[in-house]
């Protein structure tokens, strides 16, 4: 009996994977796709979309809190159960809708993680299949803590399914995932402790901007930070859990009803048996060239969070990379290189933290002669009219060209203002040009003219 053969087999049904599968199917290719979890990927099912629903609710709480005695006389009542029901309206239909879209294109679907048998052969659902091309788009997954009793730690997706909130939580890891969920929990009255082996939170972001976020976290939300702490054990007690860590040679600990592993994410590739497929990989994911083609098996492509490329592990980048892979599969005679314009990133705490372009350190290392401006501006109208005390920016402008080479923001609408900087950088608009533009006022976008 012959093996089932496909023109392309896609592993992963998130933004990147389903994008490639649909493009190839529309071009008339025989396509298969597989996923060992619900179809649709992390972002809409258990990541950025449901998380942002919760963040949106905390924005209401935050805004009302800041406007007390400024017109707000009574705080809104909050109901976690109702909020979670609302959140599910964004999530529930995703897997079925994704499968319906793929089925309409006659894409064969598998519900298991395949394993490589050789360079072009996979084992999936007990069947052996072959494919001319294989696309790996399996994304990332939570990084194991590799400590004693780590099975007691929950993950961010578990937070999104909580029926009720406990009184206390510990987050192991103060990166963007940990900080975002810590802020949500704290604004619902949970006593939050964060532990991290680094000397501060959000180590990949501008330190000055991060300091503002830490100030709000401690002073306004009561979050306790334990830094320089290498977690060694999660001990189960009668009601709580005790997390033990080594801090500068001494044992420190904290207790809480729930513990979450928010230590970071790693490529989801361990189940694929990549060695049998001659697929090169690194700690960052599948090793690829400028065409997102694997460096050792030329019939393999990778896109999205799982690719070891220049793209950040963000949904918009997954979409961009999927288009590159689709183009190279469908027109191999004219290969398309992956191009990476300035990539903005946001931490959805309150206030939000946003960044694009170079940091001070990177700009110095690359030899730029730049002008740096860093200001805290709560007196600007957009912050003042909502009684926001933390509104700050740091911009780096190349003295030679007048172009913005880096922007770092903290504020209620930092996630929107940063897009103005992205447009300026992609369009190579110098500061003089930006200042001459007419923006609506008062609007957050108009503040860019005062930041450059």
PDB file of C-alpha atoms in Angstrom, residues 43-170:
ATOM      1  CA  UNK A  43      -2.577  34.118  19.610  1.00  0.00           C
ATOM      2  CA  UNK A  44      -6.372  33.796  19.136  1.00  0.00           C
ATOM      3  CA  UNK A  45      -6.874  30.716  21.315  1.00  0.00           C
ATOM      4  CA  UNK A  46      -4.676  31.183  24.371  1.00  0.00           C
ATOM      5  CA  UNK A  47      -2.466  34.225  23.852  1.00  0.00           C
ATOM      6  CA  UNK A  48      -2.613  37.831  22.765  1.00  0.00           C
ATOM      7  CA  UNK A  49      -6.314  38.078  21.842  1.00  0.00           C
ATOM      8  CA  UNK A  50      -7.946  36.721  25.039  1.00  0.00           C
ATOM      9  CA  UNK A  51      -5.262  38.421  27.133  1.00  0.00           C
ATOM     10  CA  UNK A  52      -6.063  41.777  25.517  1.00  0.00           C
ATOM     11  CA  UNK A  53      -9.745  41.305  26.395  1.00  0.00           C
ATOM     12  CA  UNK A  54      -8.724  41.119  30.056  1.00  0.00           C
ATOM     13  CA  UNK A  55      -6.355  44.063  29.663  1.00  0.00           C
ATOM     14  CA  UNK A  56      -9.175  46.104  28.165  1.00  0.00           C
ATOM     15  CA  UNK A  57     -11.250  45.559  31.284  1.00  0.00           C
ATOM     16  CA  UNK A  58      -8.384  46.579  33.578  1.00  0.00           C
ATOM     17  CA  UNK A  59      -8.084  49.796  31.569  1.00  0.00           C
ATOM     18  CA  UNK A  60     -11.588  50.660  32.769  1.00  0.00           C
ATOM     19  CA  UNK A  61     -10.592  49.983  36.383  1.00  0.00           C
ATOM     20  CA  UNK A  62      -7.381  51.987  35.997  1.00  0.00           C
ATOM     21  CA  UNK A  63      -9.120  54.945  34.369  1.00  0.00           C
ATOM     22  CA  UNK A  64     -11.837  55.030  37.029  1.00  0.00           C
ATOM     23  CA  UNK A  65      -9.248  54.833  39.815  1.00  0.00           C
ATOM     24  CA  UNK A  66      -7.300  57.787  38.423  1.00  0.00           C
ATOM     25  CA  UNK A  67     -10.464  59.881  38.063  1.00  0.00           C
ATOM     26  CA  UNK A  68     -11.716  59.365  41.604  1.00  0.00           C
ATOM     27  CA  UNK A  69     -12.452  62.774  43.121  1.00  0.00           C
ATOM     28  CA  UNK A  70     -12.197  64.166  39.571  1.00  0.00           C
ATOM     29  CA  UNK A  71     -15.804  63.301  38.785  1.00  0.00           C
ATOM     30  CA  UNK A  72     -15.909  59.588  39.543  1.00  0.00           C
ATOM     31  CA  UNK A  73     -17.662  59.094  42.876  1.00  0.00           C
ATOM     32  CA  UNK A  74     -18.067  55.326  42.866  1.00  0.00           C
ATOM     33  CA  UNK A  75     -15.811  52.635  41.464  1.00  0.00           C
ATOM     34  CA  UNK A  76     -17.383  50.168  39.012  1.00  0.00           C
ATOM     35  CA  UNK A  77     -18.160  46.738  40.418  1.00  0.00           C
ATOM     36  CA  UNK A  78     -16.093  43.946  38.871  1.00  0.00           C
ATOM     37  CA  UNK A  79     -17.107  40.355  38.192  1.00  0.00           C
ATOM     38  CA  UNK A  80     -14.375  37.973  37.075  1.00  0.00           C
ATOM     39  CA  UNK A  81     -16.830  35.274  35.993  1.00  0.00           C
ATOM     40  CA  UNK A  82     -18.717  37.638  33.681  1.00  0.00           C
ATOM     41  CA  UNK A  83     -15.452  38.879  32.185  1.00  0.00           C
ATOM     42  CA  UNK A  84     -14.296  35.331  31.465  1.00  0.00           C
ATOM     43  CA  UNK A  85     -17.616  34.567  29.796  1.00  0.00           C
ATOM     44  CA  UNK A  86     -17.146  37.639  27.606  1.00  0.00           C
ATOM     45  CA  UNK A  87     -13.577  36.530  26.823  1.00  0.00           C
ATOM     46  CA  UNK A  88     -14.843  33.177  25.602  1.00  0.00           C
ATOM     47  CA  UNK A  89     -16.923  34.887  22.908  1.00  0.00           C
ATOM     48  CA  UNK A  90     -13.606  35.741  21.237  1.00  0.00           C
ATOM     49  CA  UNK A  91     -12.097  32.285  21.678  1.00  0.00           C
ATOM     50  CA  UNK A  92     -14.743  29.579  21.453  1.00  0.00           C
ATOM     51  CA  UNK A  93     -15.346  29.706  17.709  1.00  0.00           C
ATOM     52  CA  UNK A  94     -11.695  29.917  16.602  1.00  0.00           C
ATOM     53  CA  UNK A  95     -10.792  26.201  16.234  1.00  0.00           C
ATOM     54  CA  UNK A  96     -13.972  25.223  14.367  1.00  0.00           C
ATOM     55  CA  UNK A  97     -13.838  28.309  12.154  1.00  0.00           C
ATOM     56  CA  UNK A  98     -10.199  27.608  11.293  1.00  0.00           C
ATOM     57  CA  UNK A  99     -10.952  24.012  10.363  1.00  0.00           C
ATOM     58  CA  UNK A 100     -13.953  25.097   8.291  1.00  0.00           C
ATOM     59  CA  UNK A 101     -11.792  27.520   6.290  1.00  0.00           C
ATOM     60  CA  UNK A 102      -9.137  24.861   5.667  1.00  0.00           C
ATOM     61  CA  UNK A 103     -11.705  22.224   4.718  1.00  0.00           C
ATOM     62  CA  UNK A 104     -13.253  24.604   2.180  1.00  0.00           C
ATOM     63  CA  UNK A 105      -9.895  24.588   0.393  1.00  0.00           C
ATOM     64  CA  UNK A 106      -9.749  20.769   0.523  1.00  0.00           C
ATOM     65  CA  UNK A 107      -6.721  20.826   2.819  1.00  0.00           C
ATOM     66  CA  UNK A 108      -6.203  17.493   4.574  1.00  0.00           C
ATOM     67  CA  UNK A 109      -6.150  18.003   8.357  1.00  0.00           C
ATOM     68  CA  UNK A 110      -4.353  15.959  10.995  1.00  0.00           C
ATOM     69  CA  UNK A 111      -4.678  16.362  14.749  1.00  0.00           C
ATOM     70  CA  UNK A 112      -1.293  15.212  15.977  1.00  0.00           C
ATOM     71  CA  UNK A 113       2.283  16.442  15.931  1.00  0.00           C
ATOM     72  CA  UNK A 114       4.085  14.637  13.084  1.00  0.00           C
ATOM     73  CA  UNK A 115       7.517  13.094  13.444  1.00  0.00           C
ATOM     74  CA  UNK A 116      10.168  13.004  10.756  1.00  0.00           C
ATOM     75  CA  UNK A 117      11.137   9.556   9.479  1.00  0.00           C
ATOM     76  CA  UNK A 118      13.523  10.912   6.852  1.00  0.00           C
ATOM     77  CA  UNK A 119      14.002  14.134   4.882  1.00  0.00           C
ATOM     78  CA  UNK A 120      10.624  14.004   3.130  1.00  0.00           C
ATOM     79  CA  UNK A 121       8.663  11.469   5.184  1.00  0.00           C
ATOM     80  CA  UNK A 122       6.532  11.992   8.256  1.00  0.00           C
ATOM     81  CA  UNK A 123       4.609   9.786  10.639  1.00  0.00           C
ATOM     82  CA  UNK A 124       1.314  11.268  11.786  1.00  0.00           C
ATOM     83  CA  UNK A 125      -1.756   9.701  13.389  1.00  0.00           C
ATOM     84  CA  UNK A 126      -0.200   6.284  12.862  1.00  0.00           C
ATOM     85  CA  UNK A 127       0.116   6.887   9.125  1.00  0.00           C
ATOM     86  CA  UNK A 128       3.176   7.484   6.974  1.00  0.00           C
ATOM     87  CA  UNK A 129       3.011  10.421   4.563  1.00  0.00           C
ATOM     88  CA  UNK A 130       5.472  11.980   2.154  1.00  0.00           C
ATOM     89  CA  UNK A 131       5.702  15.536   0.887  1.00  0.00           C
ATOM     90  CA  UNK A 132       7.783  17.409  -1.660  1.00  0.00           C
ATOM     91  CA  UNK A 133       8.010  20.349   0.730  1.00  0.00           C
ATOM     92  CA  UNK A 134       7.463  20.571   4.479  1.00  0.00           C
ATOM     93  CA  UNK A 135       6.784  23.828   6.343  1.00  0.00           C
ATOM     94  CA  UNK A 136       7.425  24.013  10.084  1.00  0.00           C
ATOM     95  CA  UNK A 137       5.305  26.663  11.809  1.00  0.00           C
ATOM     96  CA  UNK A 138       4.850  25.174  15.259  1.00  0.00           C
ATOM     97  CA  UNK A 139       5.439  28.398  17.198  1.00  0.00           C
ATOM     98  CA  UNK A 140       6.753  28.621  20.740  1.00  0.00           C
ATOM     99  CA  UNK A 141       5.742  27.069  24.041  1.00  0.00           C
ATOM    100  CA  UNK A 142       6.461  27.843  27.721  1.00  0.00           C
ATOM    101  CA  UNK A 143      10.055  27.213  28.703  1.00  0.00           C
ATOM    102  CA  UNK A 144      10.459  24.392  31.248  1.00  0.00           C
ATOM    103  CA  UNK A 145      11.791  25.530  34.621  1.00  0.00           C
ATOM    104  CA  UNK A 146      13.744  22.296  35.098  1.00  0.00           C
ATOM    105  CA  UNK A 147      13.378  22.447  38.875  1.00  0.00           C
ATOM    106  CA  UNK A 148      12.002  20.164  41.546  1.00  0.00           C
ATOM    107  CA  UNK A 149       8.191  19.910  41.499  1.00  0.00           C
ATOM    108  CA  UNK A 150       7.771  22.224  38.536  1.00  0.00           C
ATOM    109  CA  UNK A 151       4.532  20.386  37.732  1.00  0.00           C
ATOM    110  CA  UNK A 152       2.914  22.605  40.375  1.00  0.00           C
ATOM    111  CA  UNK A 153       3.443  25.674  38.176  1.00  0.00           C
ATOM    112  CA  UNK A 154       0.626  26.795  35.901  1.00  0.00           C
ATOM    113  CA  UNK A 155       1.036  28.702  32.636  1.00  0.00           C
ATOM    114  CA  UNK A 156      -0.424  31.887  31.175  1.00  0.00           C
ATOM    115  CA  UNK A 157      -3.048  29.879  29.267  1.00  0.00           C
ATOM    116  CA  UNK A 158      -4.205  28.419  32.598  1.00  0.00           C
ATOM    117  CA  UNK A 159      -4.656  31.971  33.887  1.00  0.00           C
ATOM    118  CA  UNK A 160      -6.962  32.630  30.944  1.00  0.00           C
ATOM    119  CA  UNK A 161      -9.190  29.746  32.042  1.00  0.00           C
ATOM    120  CA  UNK A 162      -9.419  30.533  35.756  1.00  0.00           C
ATOM    121  CA  UNK A 163     -12.978  30.223  37.037  1.00  0.00           C
ATOM    122  CA  UNK A 164     -12.135  32.415  40.010  1.00  0.00           C
ATOM    123  CA  UNK A 165      -9.122  34.314  41.245  1.00  0.00           C
ATOM    124  CA  UNK A 166      -7.144  33.341  44.338  1.00  0.00           C
ATOM    125  CA  UNK A 167      -6.002  35.832  46.942  1.00  0.00           C
ATOM    126  CA  UNK A 168      -2.312  35.350  46.167  1.00  0.00           C
ATOM    127  CA  UNK A 169      -0.160  34.484  43.128  1.00  0.00           C
ATOM    128  CA  UNK A 170       3.522  34.064  42.355  1.00  0.00           C
TER     129      UNK A 170
END
